[in-house]
Amino acid sequence: IKHATTQDVLYRLEQSSLQDAQLDNSKIAGADLSNLDLQGVTFRNADLREVNFRGANLQGAILKNADLSRANFEGANLQQADLTNAFLDDTCFAEADLSHAILRYSKLTNADCTGATFVRADISLADLNQVNCNDANMAHSDLRGTNLAGANLNGANLTGANMLDAKMVDVQMTGVRMENAIGPHGKM
């Protein structure tokens, strides 16, 4: 469905499900898609501002270039999701699973990633300015060239993470695990 509206999406839900649906360029800002099976859905260039995805299954979803500002992904499954160049400012990812997800070039300013899992995620060249990743698991993630200025990484697991050339000014890092991590200037 190209240029789908909230009503188009809700109609589709009544008929079946959104699993593997093609919803590029959709405008469904503010919709409640919580706890739905959205595995493999495609939302390229979509307007998904303030959408509630709490507890939803978005495994393998494609959200490239989507505006997801102020969306709620609390407890959602975003394993292997592609969020390349997505706009994610003020978005909630608390307790979400983004293992193997792609967030390359994405903007997550002020996002809440408390307790989220980013194991082996590609977060390279992203903007995580002022992000809260308190107690997040970012083991073996790719953070090369990422802006982490003002980020809260307290209690995070950065074991084996690659942070080469990352901007790390005023980063809170109390209790961080960093075994075998590569820091902004090379091996730590």
mmCIF file with all atom_site columns, C-alpha atoms in Angstrom:
data_model
loop_
_atom_site.group_PDB
_atom_site.id
_atom_site.type_symbol
_atom_site.label_atom_id
_atom_site.label_alt_id
_atom_site.label_comp_id
_atom_site.label_asym_id
_atom_site.label_entity_id
_atom_site.label_seq_id
_atom_site.pdbx_PDB_ins_code
_atom_site.Cartn_x
_atom_site.Cartn_y
_atom_site.Cartn_z
_atom_site.occupancy
_atom_site.B_iso_or_equiv
_atom_site.pdbx_formal_charge
_atom_site.auth_seq_id
_atom_site.auth_comp_id
_atom_site.auth_asym_id
_atom_site.auth_atom_id
_atom_site.pdbx_PDB_model_num
ATOM 1   C CA . ILE A 1 1   ? 0.000  0.000   0.000  1.00 0.00 ? 1   ILE A CA 1
ATOM 2   C CA . LYS A 1 2   ? 1.697  3.225   -1.083 1.00 0.00 ? 2   LYS A CA 1
ATOM 3   C CA . HIS A 1 3   ? 0.884  6.366   0.889  1.00 0.00 ? 3   HIS A CA 1
ATOM 4   C CA . ALA A 1 4   ? -1.250 4.431   3.399  1.00 0.00 ? 4   ALA A CA 1
ATOM 5   C CA . THR A 1 5   ? -3.229 6.335   6.007  1.00 0.00 ? 5   THR A CA 1
ATOM 6   C CA . THR A 1 6   ? -4.045 5.250   9.538  1.00 0.00 ? 6   THR A CA 1
ATOM 7   C CA . GLN A 1 7   ? -7.462 4.060   8.314  1.00 0.00 ? 7   GLN A CA 1
ATOM 8   C CA . ASP A 1 8   ? -5.829 1.949   5.545  1.00 0.00 ? 8   ASP A CA 1
ATOM 9   C CA . VAL A 1 9   ? -3.580 0.267   8.107  1.00 0.00 ? 9   VAL A CA 1
ATOM 10  C CA . LEU A 1 10  ? -6.429 -0.367  10.561 1.00 0.00 ? 10  LEU A CA 1
ATOM 11  C CA . TYR A 1 11  ? -8.579 -1.815  7.748  1.00 0.00 ? 11  TYR A CA 1
ATOM 12  C CA . ARG A 1 12  ? -5.725 -4.123  6.777  1.00 0.00 ? 12  ARG A CA 1
ATOM 13  C CA . LEU A 1 13  ? -5.467 -5.246  10.421 1.00 0.00 ? 13  LEU A CA 1
ATOM 14  C CA . GLU A 1 14  ? -9.163 -6.109  10.485 1.00 0.00 ? 14  GLU A CA 1
ATOM 15  C CA . GLN A 1 15  ? -8.733 -8.209  7.322  1.00 0.00 ? 15  GLN A CA 1
ATOM 16  C CA . SER A 1 16  ? -5.566 -10.083 8.323  1.00 0.00 ? 16  SER A CA 1
ATOM 17  C CA . SER A 1 17  ? -2.287 -8.733  9.672  1.00 0.00 ? 17  SER A CA 1
ATOM 18  C CA . LEU A 1 18  ? 0.483  -6.367  8.726  1.00 0.00 ? 18  LEU A CA 1
ATOM 19  C CA . GLN A 1 19  ? 3.186  -9.059  8.620  1.00 0.00 ? 19  GLN A CA 1
ATOM 20  C CA . ASP A 1 20  ? 5.405  -8.423  5.556  1.00 0.00 ? 20  ASP A CA 1
ATOM 21  C CA . ALA A 1 21  ? 3.147  -5.521  4.459  1.00 0.00 ? 21  ALA A CA 1
ATOM 22  C CA . GLN A 1 22  ? 4.612  -2.870  2.131  1.00 0.00 ? 22  GLN A CA 1
ATOM 23  C CA . LEU A 1 23  ? 3.658  0.475   3.697  1.00 0.00 ? 23  LEU A CA 1
ATOM 24  C CA . ASP A 1 24  ? 6.268  2.800   2.194  1.00 0.00 ? 24  ASP A CA 1
ATOM 25  C CA . ASN A 1 25  ? 5.503  6.542   2.417  1.00 0.00 ? 25  ASN A CA 1
ATOM 26  C CA . SER A 1 26  ? 2.660  5.877   4.891  1.00 0.00 ? 26  SER A CA 1
ATOM 27  C CA . LYS A 1 27  ? 1.350  8.680   7.079  1.00 0.00 ? 27  LYS A CA 1
ATOM 28  C CA . ILE A 1 28  ? 0.079  7.070   10.267 1.00 0.00 ? 28  ILE A CA 1
ATOM 29  C CA . ALA A 1 29  ? 1.427  9.432   12.937 1.00 0.00 ? 29  ALA A CA 1
ATOM 30  C CA . GLY A 1 30  ? -0.045 8.797   16.383 1.00 0.00 ? 30  GLY A CA 1
ATOM 31  C CA . ALA A 1 31  ? -1.452 5.322   15.592 1.00 0.00 ? 31  ALA A CA 1
ATOM 32  C CA . ASP A 1 32  ? -1.546 2.565   18.231 1.00 0.00 ? 32  ASP A CA 1
ATOM 33  C CA . LEU A 1 33  ? 0.228  -0.511  16.812 1.00 0.00 ? 33  LEU A CA 1
ATOM 34  C CA . SER A 1 34  ? 1.184  -1.913  20.218 1.00 0.00 ? 34  SER A CA 1
ATOM 35  C CA . ASN A 1 35  ? 1.615  -5.678  20.647 1.00 0.00 ? 35  ASN A CA 1
ATOM 36  C CA . LEU A 1 36  ? 1.042  -6.379  16.921 1.00 0.00 ? 36  LEU A CA 1
ATOM 37  C CA . ASP A 1 37  ? 2.963  -8.799  14.717 1.00 0.00 ? 37  ASP A CA 1
ATOM 38  C CA . LEU A 1 38  ? 4.642  -6.470  12.229 1.00 0.00 ? 38  LEU A CA 1
ATOM 39  C CA . GLN A 1 39  ? 7.459  -8.857  11.324 1.00 0.00 ? 39  GLN A CA 1
ATOM 40  C CA . GLY A 1 40  ? 9.041  -7.933  7.999  1.00 0.00 ? 40  GLY A CA 1
ATOM 41  C CA . VAL A 1 41  ? 6.821  -4.867  7.463  1.00 0.00 ? 41  VAL A CA 1
ATOM 42  C CA . THR A 1 42  ? 8.263  -2.121  5.238  1.00 0.00 ? 42  THR A CA 1
ATOM 43  C CA . PHE A 1 43  ? 7.791  1.505   6.306  1.00 0.00 ? 43  PHE A CA 1
ATOM 44  C CA . ARG A 1 44  ? 10.369 3.308   4.100  1.00 0.00 ? 44  ARG A CA 1
ATOM 45  C CA . ASN A 1 45  ? 10.059 7.123   4.227  1.00 0.00 ? 45  ASN A CA 1
ATOM 46  C CA . ALA A 1 46  ? 6.979  6.801   6.452  1.00 0.00 ? 46  ALA A CA 1
ATOM 47  C CA . ASP A 1 47  ? 5.591  9.378   8.881  1.00 0.00 ? 47  ASP A CA 1
ATOM 48  C CA . LEU A 1 48  ? 5.390  7.352   12.104 1.00 0.00 ? 48  LEU A CA 1
ATOM 49  C CA . ARG A 1 49  ? 5.746  10.176  14.617 1.00 0.00 ? 49  ARG A CA 1
ATOM 50  C CA . GLU A 1 50  ? 4.332  9.326   18.046 1.00 0.00 ? 50  GLU A CA 1
ATOM 51  C CA . VAL A 1 51  ? 3.226  5.826   16.941 1.00 0.00 ? 51  VAL A CA 1
ATOM 52  C CA . ASN A 1 52  ? 2.886  3.346   19.806 1.00 0.00 ? 52  ASN A CA 1
ATOM 53  C CA . PHE A 1 53  ? 4.815  0.152   18.918 1.00 0.00 ? 53  PHE A CA 1
ATOM 54  C CA . ARG A 1 54  ? 5.049  -0.972  22.569 1.00 0.00 ? 54  ARG A CA 1
ATOM 55  C CA . GLY A 1 55  ? 5.565  -4.752  22.704 1.00 0.00 ? 55  GLY A CA 1
ATOM 56  C CA . ALA A 1 56  ? 5.215  -5.109  18.915 1.00 0.00 ? 56  ALA A CA 1
ATOM 57  C CA . ASN A 1 57  ? 7.176  -7.657  16.870 1.00 0.00 ? 57  ASN A CA 1
ATOM 58  C CA . LEU A 1 58  ? 9.091  -5.694  14.214 1.00 0.00 ? 58  LEU A CA 1
ATOM 59  C CA . GLN A 1 59  ? 11.748 -8.345  13.571 1.00 0.00 ? 59  GLN A CA 1
ATOM 60  C CA . GLY A 1 60  ? 13.287 -7.743  10.153 1.00 0.00 ? 60  GLY A CA 1
ATOM 61  C CA . ALA A 1 61  ? 11.174 -4.619  9.568  1.00 0.00 ? 61  ALA A CA 1
ATOM 62  C CA . ILE A 1 62  ? 12.485 -1.963  7.180  1.00 0.00 ? 62  ILE A CA 1
ATOM 63  C CA . LEU A 1 63  ? 12.112 1.556   8.567  1.00 0.00 ? 63  LEU A CA 1
ATOM 64  C CA . LYS A 1 64  ? 14.700 3.351   6.409  1.00 0.00 ? 64  LYS A CA 1
ATOM 65  C CA . ASN A 1 65  ? 14.387 7.150   6.337  1.00 0.00 ? 65  ASN A CA 1
ATOM 66  C CA . ALA A 1 66  ? 11.236 6.976   8.500  1.00 0.00 ? 66  ALA A CA 1
ATOM 67  C CA . ASP A 1 67  ? 10.280 9.755   10.919 1.00 0.00 ? 67  ASP A CA 1
ATOM 68  C CA . LEU A 1 68  ? 9.807  7.924   14.207 1.00 0.00 ? 68  LEU A CA 1
ATOM 69  C CA . SER A 1 69  ? 10.293 10.892  16.508 1.00 0.00 ? 69  SER A CA 1
ATOM 70  C CA . ARG A 1 70  ? 8.589  10.447  19.883 1.00 0.00 ? 70  ARG A CA 1
ATOM 71  C CA . ALA A 1 71  ? 7.515  6.885   18.951 1.00 0.00 ? 71  ALA A CA 1
ATOM 72  C CA . ASN A 1 72  ? 7.279  4.250   21.692 1.00 0.00 ? 72  ASN A CA 1
ATOM 73  C CA . PHE A 1 73  ? 9.111  0.945   21.131 1.00 0.00 ? 73  PHE A CA 1
ATOM 74  C CA . GLU A 1 74  ? 9.190  -0.071  24.805 1.00 0.00 ? 74  GLU A CA 1
ATOM 75  C CA . GLY A 1 75  ? 9.731  -3.834  25.015 1.00 0.00 ? 75  GLY A CA 1
ATOM 76  C CA . ALA A 1 76  ? 9.431  -4.218  21.227 1.00 0.00 ? 76  ALA A CA 1
ATOM 77  C CA . ASN A 1 77  ? 11.327 -6.806  19.170 1.00 0.00 ? 77  ASN A CA 1
ATOM 78  C CA . LEU A 1 78  ? 13.380 -4.978  16.525 1.00 0.00 ? 78  LEU A CA 1
ATOM 79  C CA . GLN A 1 79  ? 15.911 -7.751  15.914 1.00 0.00 ? 79  GLN A CA 1
ATOM 80  C CA . GLN A 1 80  ? 17.486 -7.374  12.451 1.00 0.00 ? 80  GLN A CA 1
ATOM 81  C CA . ALA A 1 81  ? 15.335 -4.288  11.736 1.00 0.00 ? 81  ALA A CA 1
ATOM 82  C CA . ASP A 1 82  ? 16.761 -1.712  9.320  1.00 0.00 ? 82  ASP A CA 1
ATOM 83  C CA . LEU A 1 83  ? 16.448 1.820   10.693 1.00 0.00 ? 83  LEU A CA 1
ATOM 84  C CA . THR A 1 84  ? 19.100 3.361   8.427  1.00 0.00 ? 84  THR A CA 1
ATOM 85  C CA . ASN A 1 85  ? 18.910 7.150   8.415  1.00 0.00 ? 85  ASN A CA 1
ATOM 86  C CA . ALA A 1 86  ? 15.748 7.109   10.551 1.00 0.00 ? 86  ALA A CA 1
ATOM 87  C CA . PHE A 1 87  ? 14.727 10.137  12.619 1.00 0.00 ? 87  PHE A CA 1
ATOM 88  C CA . LEU A 1 88  ? 14.354 8.800   16.182 1.00 0.00 ? 88  LEU A CA 1
ATOM 89  C CA . ASP A 1 89  ? 14.609 11.886  18.399 1.00 0.00 ? 89  ASP A CA 1
ATOM 90  C CA . ASP A 1 90  ? 12.892 11.542  21.800 1.00 0.00 ? 90  ASP A CA 1
ATOM 91  C CA . THR A 1 91  ? 11.937 7.933   20.945 1.00 0.00 ? 91  THR A CA 1
ATOM 92  C CA . CYS A 1 92  ? 11.542 5.303   23.684 1.00 0.00 ? 92  CYS A CA 1
ATOM 93  C CA . PHE A 1 93  ? 13.433 2.032   23.197 1.00 0.00 ? 93  PHE A CA 1
ATOM 94  C CA . ALA A 1 94  ? 13.388 1.031   26.895 1.00 0.00 ? 94  ALA A CA 1
ATOM 95  C CA . GLU A 1 95  ? 13.848 -2.750  27.231 1.00 0.00 ? 95  GLU A CA 1
ATOM 96  C CA . ALA A 1 96  ? 13.550 -3.174  23.426 1.00 0.00 ? 96  ALA A CA 1
ATOM 97  C CA . ASP A 1 97  ? 15.638 -5.777  21.559 1.00 0.00 ? 97  ASP A CA 1
ATOM 98  C CA . LEU A 1 98  ? 17.580 -4.275  18.647 1.00 0.00 ? 98  LEU A CA 1
ATOM 99  C CA . SER A 1 99  ? 20.074 -7.139  18.289 1.00 0.00 ? 99  SER A CA 1
ATOM 100 C CA . HIS A 1 100 ? 21.642 -7.156  14.808 1.00 0.00 ? 100 HIS A CA 1
ATOM 101 C CA . ALA A 1 101 ? 19.608 -4.049  13.878 1.00 0.00 ? 101 ALA A CA 1
ATOM 102 C CA . ILE A 1 102 ? 20.966 -1.382  11.519 1.00 0.00 ? 102 ILE A CA 1
ATOM 103 C CA . LEU A 1 103 ? 20.781 2.188   12.818 1.00 0.00 ? 103 LEU A CA 1
ATOM 104 C CA . ARG A 1 104 ? 23.523 3.589   10.595 1.00 0.00 ? 104 ARG A CA 1
ATOM 105 C CA . TYR A 1 105 ? 23.229 7.386   10.096 1.00 0.00 ? 105 TYR A CA 1
ATOM 106 C CA . SER A 1 106 ? 20.134 7.502   12.337 1.00 0.00 ? 106 SER A CA 1
ATOM 107 C CA . LYS A 1 107 ? 19.394 10.402  14.684 1.00 0.00 ? 107 LYS A CA 1
ATOM 108 C CA . LEU A 1 108 ? 18.508 9.362   18.243 1.00 0.00 ? 108 LEU A CA 1
ATOM 109 C CA . THR A 1 109 ? 18.930 12.638  20.141 1.00 0.00 ? 109 THR A CA 1
ATOM 110 C CA . ASN A 1 110 ? 17.406 12.375  23.643 1.00 0.00 ? 110 ASN A CA 1
ATOM 111 C CA . ALA A 1 111 ? 16.170 8.812   22.970 1.00 0.00 ? 111 ALA A CA 1
ATOM 112 C CA . ASP A 1 112 ? 15.493 6.570   25.983 1.00 0.00 ? 112 ASP A CA 1
ATOM 113 C CA . CYS A 1 113 ? 17.315 3.268   25.477 1.00 0.00 ? 113 CYS A CA 1
ATOM 114 C CA . THR A 1 114 ? 17.307 2.203   29.145 1.00 0.00 ? 114 THR A CA 1
ATOM 115 C CA . GLY A 1 115 ? 17.908 -1.539  29.388 1.00 0.00 ? 115 GLY A CA 1
ATOM 116 C CA . ALA A 1 116 ? 17.699 -1.980  25.610 1.00 0.00 ? 116 ALA A CA 1
ATOM 117 C CA . THR A 1 117 ? 19.672 -4.687  23.775 1.00 0.00 ? 117 THR A CA 1
ATOM 118 C CA . PHE A 1 118 ? 21.860 -3.634  20.838 1.00 0.00 ? 118 PHE A CA 1
ATOM 119 C CA . VAL A 1 119 ? 24.036 -6.767  20.589 1.00 0.00 ? 119 VAL A CA 1
ATOM 120 C CA . ARG A 1 120 ? 25.935 -6.749  17.273 1.00 0.00 ? 120 ARG A CA 1
ATOM 121 C CA . ALA A 1 121 ? 23.908 -3.756  16.057 1.00 0.00 ? 121 ALA A CA 1
ATOM 122 C CA . ASP A 1 122 ? 25.322 -1.346  13.456 1.00 0.00 ? 122 ASP A CA 1
ATOM 123 C CA . ILE A 1 123 ? 24.971 2.086   15.043 1.00 0.00 ? 123 ILE A CA 1
ATOM 124 C CA . SER A 1 124 ? 27.883 3.576   13.115 1.00 0.00 ? 124 SER A CA 1
ATOM 125 C CA . LEU A 1 125 ? 27.846 7.249   12.126 1.00 0.00 ? 125 LEU A CA 1
ATOM 126 C CA . ALA A 1 126 ? 24.607 7.773   14.088 1.00 0.00 ? 126 ALA A CA 1
ATOM 127 C CA . ASP A 1 127 ? 23.786 10.750  16.311 1.00 0.00 ? 127 ASP A CA 1
ATOM 128 C CA . LEU A 1 128 ? 23.188 9.582   19.886 1.00 0.00 ? 128 LEU A CA 1
ATOM 129 C CA . ASN A 1 129 ? 23.571 13.042  21.435 1.00 0.00 ? 129 ASN A CA 1
ATOM 130 C CA . GLN A 1 130 ? 22.113 13.063  24.973 1.00 0.00 ? 130 GLN A CA 1
ATOM 131 C CA . VAL A 1 131 ? 20.800 9.482   24.582 1.00 0.00 ? 131 VAL A CA 1
ATOM 132 C CA . ASN A 1 132 ? 20.048 7.493   27.737 1.00 0.00 ? 132 ASN A CA 1
ATOM 133 C CA . CYS A 1 133 ? 21.542 4.003   27.365 1.00 0.00 ? 133 CYS A CA 1
ATOM 134 C CA . ASN A 1 134 ? 21.627 3.273   31.086 1.00 0.00 ? 134 ASN A CA 1
ATOM 135 C CA . ASP A 1 135 ? 22.087 -0.501  31.587 1.00 0.00 ? 135 ASP A CA 1
ATOM 136 C CA . ALA A 1 136 ? 21.870 -1.135  27.815 1.00 0.00 ? 136 ALA A CA 1
ATOM 137 C CA . ASN A 1 137 ? 23.588 -4.187  26.315 1.00 0.00 ? 137 ASN A CA 1
ATOM 138 C CA . MET A 1 138 ? 25.670 -2.921  23.382 1.00 0.00 ? 138 MET A CA 1
ATOM 139 C CA . ALA A 1 139 ? 28.101 -5.838  23.291 1.00 0.00 ? 139 ALA A CA 1
ATOM 140 C CA . HIS A 1 140 ? 29.937 -6.201  19.983 1.00 0.00 ? 140 HIS A CA 1
ATOM 141 C CA . SER A 1 141 ? 28.021 -3.273  18.471 1.00 0.00 ? 141 SER A CA 1
ATOM 142 C CA . ASP A 1 142 ? 29.526 -1.032  15.784 1.00 0.00 ? 142 ASP A CA 1
ATOM 143 C CA . LEU A 1 143 ? 29.658 2.540   17.079 1.00 0.00 ? 143 LEU A CA 1
ATOM 144 C CA . ARG A 1 144 ? 32.382 3.815   14.740 1.00 0.00 ? 144 ARG A CA 1
ATOM 145 C CA . GLY A 1 145 ? 32.094 7.554   14.142 1.00 0.00 ? 145 GLY A CA 1
ATOM 146 C CA . THR A 1 146 ? 28.972 7.815   16.296 1.00 0.00 ? 146 THR A CA 1
ATOM 147 C CA . ASN A 1 147 ? 28.202 11.026  18.204 1.00 0.00 ? 147 ASN A CA 1
ATOM 148 C CA . LEU A 1 148 ? 27.789 10.007  21.859 1.00 0.00 ? 148 LEU A CA 1
ATOM 149 C CA . ALA A 1 149 ? 28.194 13.528  23.280 1.00 0.00 ? 149 ALA A CA 1
ATOM 150 C CA . GLY A 1 150 ? 26.369 13.851  26.587 1.00 0.00 ? 150 GLY A CA 1
ATOM 151 C CA . ALA A 1 151 ? 25.178 10.230  26.487 1.00 0.00 ? 151 ALA A CA 1
ATOM 152 C CA . ASN A 1 152 ? 24.373 8.247   29.631 1.00 0.00 ? 152 ASN A CA 1
ATOM 153 C CA . LEU A 1 153 ? 26.087 4.870   29.312 1.00 0.00 ? 153 LEU A CA 1
ATOM 154 C CA . ASN A 1 154 ? 26.082 4.092   33.046 1.00 0.00 ? 154 ASN A CA 1
ATOM 155 C CA . GLY A 1 155 ? 25.983 0.333   33.626 1.00 0.00 ? 155 GLY A CA 1
ATOM 156 C CA . ALA A 1 156 ? 26.073 -0.417  29.891 1.00 0.00 ? 156 ALA A CA 1
ATOM 157 C CA . ASN A 1 157 ? 27.764 -3.495  28.448 1.00 0.00 ? 157 ASN A CA 1
ATOM 158 C CA . LEU A 1 158 ? 30.168 -2.387  25.693 1.00 0.00 ? 158 LEU A CA 1
ATOM 159 C CA . THR A 1 159 ? 32.149 -5.644  25.622 1.00 0.00 ? 159 THR A CA 1
ATOM 160 C CA . GLY A 1 160 ? 33.793 -5.979  22.213 1.00 0.00 ? 160 GLY A CA 1
ATOM 161 C CA . ALA A 1 161 ? 32.133 -2.795  20.901 1.00 0.00 ? 161 ALA A CA 1
ATOM 162 C CA . ASN A 1 162 ? 33.951 -0.768  18.246 1.00 0.00 ? 162 ASN A CA 1
ATOM 163 C CA . MET A 1 163 ? 33.887 2.955   19.098 1.00 0.00 ? 163 MET A CA 1
ATOM 164 C CA . LEU A 1 164 ? 36.728 4.049   16.823 1.00 0.00 ? 164 LEU A CA 1
ATOM 165 C CA . ASP A 1 165 ? 36.403 7.762   15.983 1.00 0.00 ? 165 ASP A CA 1
ATOM 166 C CA . ALA A 1 166 ? 33.273 8.087   18.160 1.00 0.00 ? 166 ALA A CA 1
ATOM 167 C CA . LYS A 1 167 ? 32.646 11.533  19.663 1.00 0.00 ? 167 LYS A CA 1
ATOM 168 C CA . MET A 1 168 ? 32.613 10.928  23.417 1.00 0.00 ? 168 MET A CA 1
ATOM 169 C CA . VAL A 1 169 ? 32.430 14.321  25.142 1.00 0.00 ? 169 VAL A CA 1
ATOM 170 C CA . ASP A 1 170 ? 30.728 14.506  28.563 1.00 0.00 ? 170 ASP A CA 1
ATOM 171 C CA . VAL A 1 171 ? 29.681 10.830  28.406 1.00 0.00 ? 171 VAL A CA 1
ATOM 172 C CA . GLN A 1 172 ? 28.571 9.228   31.696 1.00 0.00 ? 172 GLN A CA 1
ATOM 173 C CA . MET A 1 173 ? 30.249 5.824   31.976 1.00 0.00 ? 173 MET A CA 1
ATOM 174 C CA . THR A 1 174 ? 30.032 4.618   35.583 1.00 0.00 ? 174 THR A CA 1
ATOM 175 C CA . GLY A 1 175 ? 30.079 0.822   35.873 1.00 0.00 ? 175 GLY A CA 1
ATOM 176 C CA . VAL A 1 176 ? 30.499 0.217   32.127 1.00 0.00 ? 176 VAL A CA 1
ATOM 177 C CA . ARG A 1 177 ? 31.841 -3.157  30.960 1.00 0.00 ? 177 ARG A CA 1
ATOM 178 C CA . MET A 1 178 ? 34.386 -2.634  28.164 1.00 0.00 ? 178 MET A CA 1
ATOM 179 C CA . GLU A 1 179 ? 36.370 -5.866  27.820 1.00 0.00 ? 179 GLU A CA 1
ATOM 180 C CA . ASN A 1 180 ? 37.965 -6.078  24.354 1.00 0.00 ? 180 ASN A CA 1
ATOM 181 C CA . ALA A 1 181 ? 36.296 -2.832  23.268 1.00 0.00 ? 181 ALA A CA 1
ATOM 182 C CA . ILE A 1 182 ? 37.935 -0.488  20.788 1.00 0.00 ? 182 ILE A CA 1
ATOM 183 C CA . GLY A 1 183 ? 37.811 3.100   22.036 1.00 0.00 ? 183 GLY A CA 1
ATOM 184 C CA . PRO A 1 184 ? 37.671 6.365   20.077 1.00 0.00 ? 184 PRO A CA 1
ATOM 185 C CA . HIS A 1 185 ? 41.444 6.288   19.568 1.00 0.00 ? 185 HIS A CA 1
ATOM 186 C CA . GLY A 1 186 ? 41.970 2.538   19.187 1.00 0.00 ? 186 GLY A CA 1
ATOM 187 C CA . LYS A 1 187 ? 42.316 -0.407  21.600 1.00 0.00 ? 187 LYS A CA 1
ATOM 188 C CA . MET A 1 188 ? 41.458 0.357   25.226 1.00 0.00 ? 188 MET A CA 1
#
